[in-house]
Amino acid sequence: MTDASGARGTARPAPTCPHPATAGHPTVLTGATVVLPTGTLENGQVTIDGTRIATTAPENAQVVDVTGHYVLPGFVDIHNHGGGGASFTSGSVEDVLKGIHTHRLHGTTTLVASTVTGDMNFLTERAGLLSELAEQGEIAGIHFEGPFISPCRKGAHSEELLRDPDPAEVRKLIDAARGRAKMVTLATELPGGIDSVRLLAEHGVIAAIGHTDATYEQTVEAIDAGATVATHLFNAMPPLGHRSPGPIAALLEDDRITIELIDDGTHLHPAALQLAFHRAGADRVAFITDAMDAAGFGDGRYWLGPLEVEVAEGVARLLTDGTIAGSTLTLDRAFKRAVTVDGLSVEDAVQALSATPARLLGMSDRIGSLEPGKDADLVLLDADYDLKGVMRRGEWVVGPQLH
């Protein structure tokens, strides 16, 4: 058995930072292929002044030639349970910060910390801890995945701790988050589900349909009540049927829904991903990791809430029955797979990894695209789409590694 924070895996060394630019030191990246909201600019440049993207560079700016590289906006992950051997559900503050840093090393400059099903008192305590980190700007908010989910589609959640979405208990969680709750995943067909969706919408919290056994009609009712996200579409819900289309059809067809997809080659067959992406479009898809502790860390045994997980060859499964238990994905790998395996354009991949989730979080005025005035959050990739640098709020987290 491992301790509550994680693993028997082996930590991987962090990349070096040969250009230690810091916030306050103006920097100009030149010669890059820059992905902008208006399209891709060859031989472009990005200017950073302090923590923001600037229009013009001061005379004392440091010039970094990144010819042959892509500059993209930093990645935004709205569904992430941990990494680096650390859990957002059960780890200490230091553990949570370690997990956040692990994902930053892979290009995720904005992250929502997701919990898994637990006792209500424990979840309210976690909400307090995570809300402090949100107030400090380390995370963008909290996503409660469970306990208000279907026992028929529980996935890697403890059935003994599941409960119906009583609006009073949903309210208890969002109150404990002190305004930092961003999203709650519910099985909206359960008693109290529709009222809970309305409650969340009234409080500006995203109601996400997931771990659900709903029919098509029940899903439509939940969307009309205010649900706006499909939690990892296809996973933990009834399959698409030609007589019983279930939630997948309802979620795909409605323009009010943003679709989460896990592009790790395990959770989805490429054809399923293509179906969802091309039906919904890049402006309705948010690629997520659904990462657990092993992301960026290694194979071994871990805990996901109260359940033990075995990670082998990068795939996480419950020790008891082999159910897939989150992923070990990082968003730099998701980007590369989207472009090289799934055949998406660089622009569409950027939309799904940055702009769409930023908009969903209500943060597109600050993040999600490379525009003057926005946070200097960016990712540097080489011509093979391998990560060579990460900047967050004007400071290099990684790189740039140009040789």
Tab-separated table of C-alpha atoms in Angstrom:
chain	number	residue	atom	x	y	z
A	1	MET	CA	0.000	0.000	0.000
A	2	THR	CA	1.145	3.540	-0.640
A	3	ASP	CA	0.454	6.600	1.457
A	4	ALA	CA	-2.386	8.950	0.632
A	5	SER	CA	-0.255	11.200	-1.502
A	6	GLY	CA	0.774	8.656	-3.966
A	7	ALA	CA	3.167	6.472	-5.587
A	8	ARG	CA	5.987	4.099	-5.950
A	9	GLY	CA	6.930	5.642	-9.296
A	10	THR	CA	10.162	7.502	-9.942
A	11	ALA	CA	10.229	11.257	-10.366
A	12	ARG	CA	11.488	12.576	-13.678
A	13	PRO	CA	13.970	15.451	-13.674
A	14	ALA	CA	12.605	18.870	-14.525
A	15	PRO	CA	13.893	20.467	-17.730
A	16	THR	CA	16.610	23.052	-17.335
A	17	CYS	CA	16.032	26.752	-17.935
A	18	PRO	CA	18.983	28.166	-19.901
A	19	HIS	CA	17.224	31.525	-20.400
A	20	PRO	CA	16.019	32.478	-16.911
A	21	ALA	CA	13.934	35.478	-17.915
A	22	THR	CA	11.805	36.746	-15.046
A	23	ALA	CA	8.676	38.809	-14.765
A	24	GLY	CA	9.658	42.443	-15.211
A	25	HIS	CA	12.373	41.734	-17.789
A	26	PRO	CA	10.940	42.527	-21.244
A	27	THR	CA	11.423	39.716	-23.765
A	28	VAL	CA	10.802	39.419	-27.488
A	29	LEU	CA	10.457	36.011	-29.118
A	30	THR	CA	11.285	36.363	-32.804
A	31	GLY	CA	11.188	34.186	-35.916
A	32	ALA	CA	8.410	31.953	-34.621
A	33	THR	CA	5.323	30.433	-36.163
A	34	VAL	CA	2.805	32.175	-33.907
A	35	VAL	CA	-0.742	30.826	-33.539
A	36	LEU	CA	-3.085	33.791	-33.140
A	37	PRO	CA	-6.896	33.941	-32.905
A	38	THR	CA	-6.911	35.229	-36.484
A	39	GLY	CA	-4.698	32.437	-37.834
A	40	THR	CA	-1.077	31.343	-37.958
A	41	LEU	CA	1.622	33.953	-38.534
A	42	GLU	CA	4.926	32.800	-40.012
A	43	ASN	CA	8.120	34.568	-38.923
A	44	GLY	CA	6.173	36.333	-36.238
A	45	GLN	CA	7.120	37.680	-32.860
A	46	VAL	CA	5.630	37.826	-29.382
A	47	THR	CA	6.565	40.607	-26.980
A	48	ILE	CA	6.380	40.120	-23.213
A	49	ASP	CA	6.599	43.064	-20.842
A	50	GLY	CA	6.244	42.168	-17.181
A	51	THR	CA	3.509	39.575	-16.792
A	52	ARG	CA	1.612	40.541	-19.953
A	53	ILE	CA	1.817	40.286	-23.704
A	54	ALA	CA	2.693	43.703	-25.139
A	55	THR	CA	2.303	45.414	-28.493
A	56	THR	CA	5.738	46.992	-28.638
A	57	ALA	CA	9.056	46.102	-27.035
A	58	PRO	CA	11.097	48.443	-24.835
A	59	GLU	CA	14.649	49.177	-25.989
A	60	ASN	CA	16.130	47.017	-23.225
A	61	ALA	CA	14.117	43.918	-24.195
A	62	GLN	CA	15.900	40.572	-24.330
A	63	VAL	CA	15.565	39.098	-27.851
A	64	VAL	CA	15.259	35.311	-28.118
A	65	ASP	CA	15.402	33.854	-31.629
A	66	VAL	CA	12.991	30.906	-31.758
A	67	THR	CA	13.068	30.366	-35.518
A	68	GLY	CA	11.701	26.946	-36.446
A	69	HIS	CA	9.443	26.789	-33.401
A	70	TYR	CA	5.738	27.292	-32.727
A	71	VAL	CA	4.559	29.749	-30.090
A	72	LEU	CA	1.120	28.852	-28.737
A	73	PRO	CA	-1.008	30.174	-25.885
A	74	GLY	CA	-0.569	28.275	-22.628
A	75	PHE	CA	-2.784	25.220	-22.237
A	76	VAL	CA	-5.893	25.312	-20.022
A	77	ASP	CA	-6.995	22.113	-18.252
A	78	ILE	CA	-10.472	22.190	-16.711
A	79	HIS	CA	-10.408	18.587	-15.410
A	80	ASN	CA	-7.304	17.389	-13.568
A	81	HIS	CA	-6.928	15.300	-10.386
A	82	GLY	CA	-3.165	15.493	-9.869
A	83	GLY	CA	0.293	14.649	-11.121
A	84	GLY	CA	3.914	14.269	-10.150
A	85	GLY	CA	2.928	11.615	-7.607
A	86	ALA	CA	0.578	14.052	-5.847
A	87	SER	CA	-3.205	14.132	-5.497
A	88	PHE	CA	-5.456	17.178	-5.541
A	89	THR	CA	-8.086	15.140	-3.654
A	90	SER	CA	-6.026	13.961	-0.693
A	91	GLY	CA	-2.581	15.562	-0.769
A	92	SER	CA	-1.174	18.307	1.435
A	93	VAL	CA	-0.757	21.864	0.181
A	94	GLU	CA	2.811	20.959	-0.787
A	95	ASP	CA	1.539	17.900	-2.688
A	96	VAL	CA	-1.019	19.958	-4.570
A	97	LEU	CA	1.614	22.530	-5.511
A	98	LYS	CA	3.857	19.708	-6.730
A	99	GLY	CA	1.066	18.399	-8.949
A	100	ILE	CA	0.364	21.856	-10.323
A	101	HIS	CA	4.048	22.390	-11.102
A	102	THR	CA	4.267	19.014	-12.833
A	103	HIS	CA	1.554	20.044	-15.281
A	104	ARG	CA	3.109	23.474	-15.782
A	105	LEU	CA	6.269	21.712	-16.920
A	106	HIS	CA	4.092	20.204	-19.669
A	107	GLY	CA	2.505	23.452	-20.828
A	108	THR	CA	-0.594	23.739	-18.639
A	109	THR	CA	-0.441	27.311	-17.410
A	110	THR	CA	-4.046	27.348	-16.111
A	111	LEU	CA	-5.524	24.418	-14.228
A	112	VAL	CA	-8.763	23.600	-12.432
A	113	ALA	CA	-8.189	21.137	-9.583
A	114	SER	CA	-10.657	18.242	-9.617
A	115	THR	CA	-11.689	16.160	-6.636
A	116	VAL	CA	-13.148	12.642	-6.638
A	117	THR	CA	-16.021	11.203	-4.627
A	118	GLY	CA	-15.513	11.330	-0.875
A	119	ASP	CA	-17.322	11.876	2.384
A	120	MET	CA	-19.100	15.245	2.384
A	121	ASN	CA	-17.207	16.537	5.413
A	122	PHE	CA	-13.916	15.588	3.780
A	123	LEU	CA	-14.895	17.274	0.510
A	124	THR	CA	-15.848	20.500	2.271
A	125	GLU	CA	-12.443	20.481	3.996
A	126	ARG	CA	-10.709	19.952	0.641
A	127	ALA	CA	-12.751	22.802	-0.802
A	128	GLY	CA	-11.332	25.074	1.879
A	129	LEU	CA	-7.731	24.050	1.146
A	130	LEU	CA	-8.093	24.296	-2.622
A	131	SER	CA	-9.948	27.616	-2.452
A	132	GLU	CA	-6.934	29.133	-0.686
A	133	LEU	CA	-4.712	28.037	-3.568
A	134	ALA	CA	-7.232	29.518	-5.997
A	135	GLU	CA	-7.131	32.806	-4.080
A	136	GLN	CA	-3.343	32.758	-4.405
A	137	GLY	CA	-3.632	32.263	-8.186
A	138	GLU	CA	-2.121	28.769	-8.216
A	139	ILE	CA	-5.282	27.176	-9.644
A	140	ALA	CA	-8.227	28.621	-11.554
A	141	GLY	CA	-10.810	27.000	-9.307
A	142	ILE	CA	-12.275	23.708	-8.135
A	143	HIS	CA	-14.161	20.984	-10.003
A	144	PHE	CA	-16.182	18.558	-7.871
A	145	GLU	CA	-16.483	15.255	-9.743
A	146	GLY	CA	-18.785	13.296	-7.483
A	147	PRO	CA	-20.299	12.320	-5.140
A	148	PHE	CA	-23.498	13.198	-7.026
A	149	ILE	CA	-23.101	10.570	-9.746
A	150	SER	CA	-24.791	7.363	-10.852
A	151	PRO	CA	-23.748	4.057	-9.270
A	152	CYS	CA	-24.435	2.511	-12.691
A	153	ARG	CA	-21.666	4.666	-14.254
A	154	LYS	CA	-19.421	5.274	-11.261
A	155	GLY	CA	-16.103	4.573	-13.022
A	156	ALA	CA	-13.257	4.969	-10.525
A	157	HIS	CA	-15.435	6.353	-7.722
A	158	SER	CA	-16.319	4.609	-4.456
A	159	GLU	CA	-19.914	3.389	-4.696
A	160	GLU	CA	-20.357	3.465	-0.916
A	161	LEU	CA	-19.818	7.228	-0.898
A	162	LEU	CA	-22.141	8.145	-3.776
A	163	ARG	CA	-25.283	10.143	-3.062
A	164	ASP	CA	-28.148	11.796	-4.886
A	165	PRO	CA	-27.619	15.462	-5.829
A	166	ASP	CA	-29.598	17.060	-3.030
A	167	PRO	CA	-29.472	20.806	-3.770
A	168	ALA	CA	-28.749	21.535	-0.102
A	169	GLU	CA	-25.626	19.356	-0.212
A	170	VAL	CA	-24.540	20.771	-3.553
A	171	ARG	CA	-24.909	24.222	-1.995
A	172	LYS	CA	-22.780	23.103	0.958
A	173	LEU	CA	-19.909	22.250	-1.387
A	174	ILE	CA	-20.018	25.454	-3.368
A	175	ASP	CA	-20.258	27.502	-0.171
A	176	ALA	CA	-17.200	25.690	1.216
A	177	ALA	CA	-15.310	26.696	-1.946
A	178	ARG	CA	-15.812	30.392	-1.093
A	179	GLY	CA	-16.618	31.462	-4.622
A	180	ARG	CA	-13.892	29.285	-6.181
A	181	ALA	CA	-16.104	26.406	-7.328
A	182	LYS	CA	-15.932	26.328	-11.117
A	183	MET	CA	-17.733	23.102	-11.983
A	184	VAL	CA	-19.723	20.229	-10.492
A	185	THR	CA	-20.243	16.959	-12.366
A	186	LEU	CA	-23.633	15.371	-11.729
A	187	ALA	CA	-25.811	12.532	-12.924
A	188	THR	CA	-28.702	14.881	-13.551
A	189	GLU	CA	-31.272	12.072	-13.858
A	190	LEU	CA	-30.950	11.288	-10.141
A	191	PRO	CA	-33.417	12.748	-7.614
A	192	GLY	CA	-32.584	16.413	-7.123
A	193	GLY	CA	-30.477	16.544	-10.271
A	194	ILE	CA	-32.452	19.124	-12.229
A	195	ASP	CA	-32.924	21.368	-9.200
A	196	SER	CA	-29.178	21.131	-8.541
A	197	VAL	CA	-28.428	22.174	-12.117
A	198	ARG	CA	-30.614	25.237	-11.643
A	199	LEU	CA	-28.904	26.016	-8.332
A	200	LEU	CA	-25.457	25.811	-9.906
A	201	ALA	CA	-26.480	28.002	-12.825
A	202	GLU	CA	-27.872	30.610	-10.426
A	203	HIS	CA	-24.534	30.701	-8.582
A	204	GLY	CA	-22.406	30.918	-11.724
A	205	VAL	CA	-21.002	27.398	-11.338
A	206	ILE	CA	-20.790	25.114	-14.370
A	207	ALA	CA	-23.158	22.149	-14.191
A	208	ALA	CA	-21.512	19.266	-16.034
A	209	ILE	CA	-23.365	16.116	-17.084
A	210	GLY	CA	-21.251	13.044	-16.427
A	211	HIS	CA	-21.027	9.623	-14.797
A	212	THR	CA	-24.634	9.439	-15.863
A	213	ASP	CA	-27.147	6.789	-16.923
A	214	ALA	CA	-29.560	9.356	-18.354
A	215	THR	CA	-31.738	8.894	-21.388
A	216	TYR	CA	-31.680	11.271	-24.326
A	217	GLU	CA	-34.815	13.013	-23.038
A	218	GLN	CA	-33.461	13.361	-19.492
A	219	THR	CA	-30.261	14.881	-20.848
A	220	VAL	CA	-32.181	17.415	-22.927
A	221	GLU	CA	-34.103	18.387	-19.780
A	222	ALA	CA	-30.834	18.956	-17.906
A	223	ILE	CA	-29.414	21.099	-20.710
A	224	ASP	CA	-32.576	23.193	-20.776
A	225	ALA	CA	-32.204	23.629	-16.994
A	226	GLY	CA	-28.724	25.098	-17.443
A	227	ALA	CA	-26.117	22.320	-17.801
A	228	THR	CA	-23.324	23.426	-20.146
A	229	VAL	CA	-20.578	20.761	-20.097
A	230	ALA	CA	-20.275	17.069	-20.991
A	231	THR	CA	-17.781	15.475	-18.596
A	232	HIS	CA	-15.357	13.294	-20.636
A	233	LEU	CA	-17.883	12.493	-23.364
A	234	PHE	CA	-18.401	8.769	-24.116
A	235	ASN	CA	-16.744	7.688	-20.866
A	236	ALA	CA	-18.980	6.767	-17.899
A	237	MET	CA	-22.254	7.090	-19.801
A	238	PRO	CA	-24.469	4.829	-21.965
A	239	PRO	CA	-23.156	4.220	-25.487
A	240	LEU	CA	-24.746	5.889	-28.487
A	241	GLY	CA	-27.602	3.742	-29.765
A	242	HIS	CA	-29.717	4.095	-32.867
A	243	ARG	CA	-32.993	3.537	-30.964
A	244	SER	CA	-31.868	4.806	-27.586
A	245	PRO	CA	-29.425	7.612	-28.422
A	246	GLY	CA	-28.831	8.372	-24.755
A	247	PRO	CA	-26.861	11.356	-23.456
A	248	ILE	CA	-24.151	11.318	-26.133
A	249	ALA	CA	-26.474	12.391	-28.932
A	250	ALA	CA	-28.127	15.075	-26.805
A	251	LEU	CA	-24.784	16.497	-25.694
A	252	LEU	CA	-23.241	16.482	-29.154
A	253	GLU	CA	-26.145	18.109	-30.931
A	254	ASP	CA	-26.682	21.062	-28.590
A	255	ASP	CA	-24.563	24.161	-29.214
A	256	ARG	CA	-24.901	25.162	-25.565
A	257	ILE	CA	-22.709	22.230	-24.497
A	258	THR	CA	-18.921	22.202	-24.324
A	259	ILE	CA	-17.554	18.695	-24.807
A	260	GLU	CA	-14.664	17.369	-22.728
A	261	LEU	CA	-12.487	14.818	-24.571
A	262	ILE	CA	-9.530	12.797	-23.255
A	263	ASP	CA	-7.166	12.336	-26.190
A	264	ASP	CA	-4.729	9.796	-24.758
A	265	GLY	CA	-5.344	6.845	-27.083
A	266	THR	CA	-6.887	4.829	-24.226
A	267	HIS	CA	-10.140	6.544	-23.314
A	268	LEU	CA	-11.341	7.031	-26.887
A	269	HIS	CA	-10.997	5.231	-30.193
A	270	PRO	CA	-9.738	7.741	-32.785
A	271	ALA	CA	-12.985	7.380	-34.744
A	272	ALA	CA	-15.032	8.354	-31.669
A	273	LEU	CA	-12.871	11.403	-31.120
A	274	GLN	CA	-13.196	12.387	-34.776
A	275	LEU	CA	-16.976	11.974	-34.604
A	276	ALA	CA	-17.255	14.209	-31.555
A	277	PHE	CA	-14.734	16.816	-32.665
A	278	HIS	CA	-16.137	17.309	-36.121
A	279	ARG	CA	-19.742	17.300	-34.936
A	280	ALA	CA	-19.158	19.802	-32.148
A	281	GLY	CA	-16.318	21.835	-33.697
A	282	ALA	CA	-13.195	23.238	-32.070
A	283	ASP	CA	-15.102	26.039	-30.361
A	284	ARG	CA	-17.154	23.469	-28.412
A	285	VAL	CA	-14.394	20.992	-27.514
A	286	ALA	CA	-12.110	21.210	-24.495
A	287	PHE	CA	-9.323	18.656	-24.418
A	288	ILE	CA	-8.696	17.617	-20.819
A	289	THR	CA	-6.266	15.296	-19.078
A	290	ASP	CA	-8.467	13.806	-16.317
A	291	ALA	CA	-4.981	13.176	-14.930
A	292	MET	CA	-4.322	11.360	-11.691
A	293	ASP	CA	-1.178	11.256	-9.545
A	294	ALA	CA	0.932	9.250	-12.014
A	295	ALA	CA	0.878	11.963	-14.699
A	296	GLY	CA	4.444	13.105	-15.275
A	297	PHE	CA	5.687	10.614	-12.683
A	298	GLY	CA	5.667	6.939	-13.642
A	299	ASP	CA	4.118	3.495	-13.321
A	300	GLY	CA	3.340	2.106	-9.874
A	301	ARG	CA	0.543	2.004	-7.332
A	302	TYR	CA	-1.378	5.073	-6.315
A	303	TRP	CA	-4.554	6.149	-4.536
A	304	LEU	CA	-7.454	7.863	-6.304
A	305	GLY	CA	-9.546	8.997	-3.362
A	306	PRO	CA	-10.119	5.831	-1.306
A	307	LEU	CA	-9.456	3.458	-4.229
A	308	GLU	CA	-6.107	1.886	-5.111
A	309	VAL	CA	-4.891	2.183	-8.680
A	310	GLU	CA	-2.268	0.268	-10.647
A	311	VAL	CA	-0.518	2.197	-13.406
A	312	ALA	CA	1.184	0.023	-16.016
A	313	GLU	CA	2.637	1.301	-19.294
A	314	GLY	CA	1.037	4.651	-18.570
A	315	VAL	CA	-2.548	3.335	-18.195
A	316	ALA	CA	-4.266	3.720	-14.818
A	317	ARG	CA	-6.737	1.039	-13.702
A	318	LEU	CA	-8.442	0.183	-10.427
A	319	LEU	CA	-6.661	-2.664	-8.697
A	320	THR	CA	-9.983	-4.347	-7.870
A	321	ASP	CA	-11.667	-4.691	-11.250
A	322	GLY	CA	-9.469	-3.065	-13.932
A	323	THR	CA	-11.725	-0.052	-14.494
A	324	ILE	CA	-9.879	2.851	-16.141
A	325	ALA	CA	-9.060	5.299	-13.349
A	326	GLY	CA	-8.302	8.684	-14.851
A	327	SER	CA	-5.265	9.132	-17.062
A	328	THR	CA	-1.552	9.862	-16.969
A	329	LEU	CA	-1.938	12.371	-19.793
A	330	THR	CA	-0.324	15.794	-19.976
A	331	LEU	CA	-1.621	18.427	-22.366
A	332	ASP	CA	1.572	18.693	-24.407
A	333	ARG	CA	1.089	15.028	-25.311
A	334	ALA	CA	-2.582	15.654	-26.045
A	335	PHE	CA	-1.641	18.472	-28.423
A	336	LYS	CA	0.904	16.385	-30.298
A	337	ARG	CA	-1.496	13.465	-30.619
A	338	ALA	CA	-4.298	15.736	-31.832
A	339	VAL	CA	-2.133	17.057	-34.667
A	340	THR	CA	-0.052	13.996	-35.606
A	341	VAL	CA	-2.511	11.139	-34.986
A	342	ASP	CA	-5.973	12.683	-35.201
A	343	GLY	CA	-5.106	14.973	-38.094
A	344	LEU	CA	-6.402	18.172	-36.510
A	345	SER	CA	-4.997	21.468	-37.642
A	346	VAL	CA	-2.663	23.293	-35.269
A	347	GLU	CA	-5.245	26.073	-35.055
A	348	ASP	CA	-8.069	23.694	-34.068
A	349	ALA	CA	-5.876	21.973	-31.495
A	350	VAL	CA	-4.974	25.341	-29.965
A	351	GLN	CA	-8.643	26.271	-29.825
A	352	ALA	CA	-9.525	23.060	-27.970
A	353	LEU	CA	-6.563	23.223	-25.591
A	354	SER	CA	-6.578	26.937	-24.819
A	355	ALA	CA	-9.282	29.225	-26.173
A	356	THR	CA	-12.369	27.070	-25.626
A	357	PRO	CA	-11.601	26.099	-22.010
A	358	ALA	CA	-10.591	29.695	-21.236
A	359	ARG	CA	-13.943	30.926	-22.518
A	360	LEU	CA	-15.786	28.257	-20.553
A	361	LEU	CA	-14.079	29.401	-17.349
A	362	GLY	CA	-14.975	33.024	-18.057
A	363	MET	CA	-11.271	33.905	-18.304
A	364	SER	CA	-10.848	34.641	-21.995
A	365	ASP	CA	-10.110	38.289	-21.214
A	366	ARG	CA	-6.851	37.118	-19.577
A	367	ILE	CA	-5.835	33.763	-21.034
A	368	GLY	CA	-6.439	31.386	-23.942
A	369	SER	CA	-4.891	33.372	-26.799
A	370	LEU	CA	-1.808	35.417	-27.627
A	371	GLU	CA	-3.114	38.980	-27.612
A	372	PRO	CA	-1.755	42.235	-26.176
A	373	GLY	CA	-2.873	42.822	-22.606
A	374	LYS	CA	-3.394	39.166	-21.787
A	375	ASP	CA	-1.259	37.141	-19.404
A	376	ALA	CA	2.075	36.112	-20.895
A	377	ASP	CA	1.217	32.405	-20.798
A	378	LEU	CA	2.722	30.549	-23.730
A	379	VAL	CA	4.114	27.246	-24.936
A	380	LEU	CA	7.098	26.782	-27.246
A	381	LEU	CA	7.106	23.684	-29.483
A	382	ASP	CA	9.611	22.521	-32.077
A	383	ALA	CA	8.736	21.471	-35.624
A	384	ASP	CA	7.864	17.958	-34.356
A	385	TYR	CA	5.442	19.432	-31.791
A	386	ASP	CA	7.667	18.519	-28.858
A	387	LEU	CA	7.673	20.932	-25.941
A	388	LYS	CA	10.709	23.210	-25.740
A	389	GLY	CA	9.579	25.976	-23.429
A	390	VAL	CA	6.788	27.135	-21.129
A	391	MET	CA	6.178	30.668	-19.887
A	392	ARG	CA	3.616	31.575	-17.245
A	393	ARG	CA	2.831	35.192	-16.442
A	394	GLY	CA	6.076	36.332	-17.985
A	395	GLU	CA	8.363	33.847	-16.257
A	396	TRP	CA	9.957	30.820	-17.921
A	397	VAL	CA	8.840	27.638	-16.219
A	398	VAL	CA	10.719	25.602	-18.819
A	399	GLY	CA	13.352	26.611	-21.308
A	400	PRO	CA	13.533	27.806	-23.924
A	401	GLN	CA	15.479	24.715	-25.080
A	402	LEU	CA	16.589	25.659	-28.557
A	403	HIS	CA	19.483	23.271	-29.234
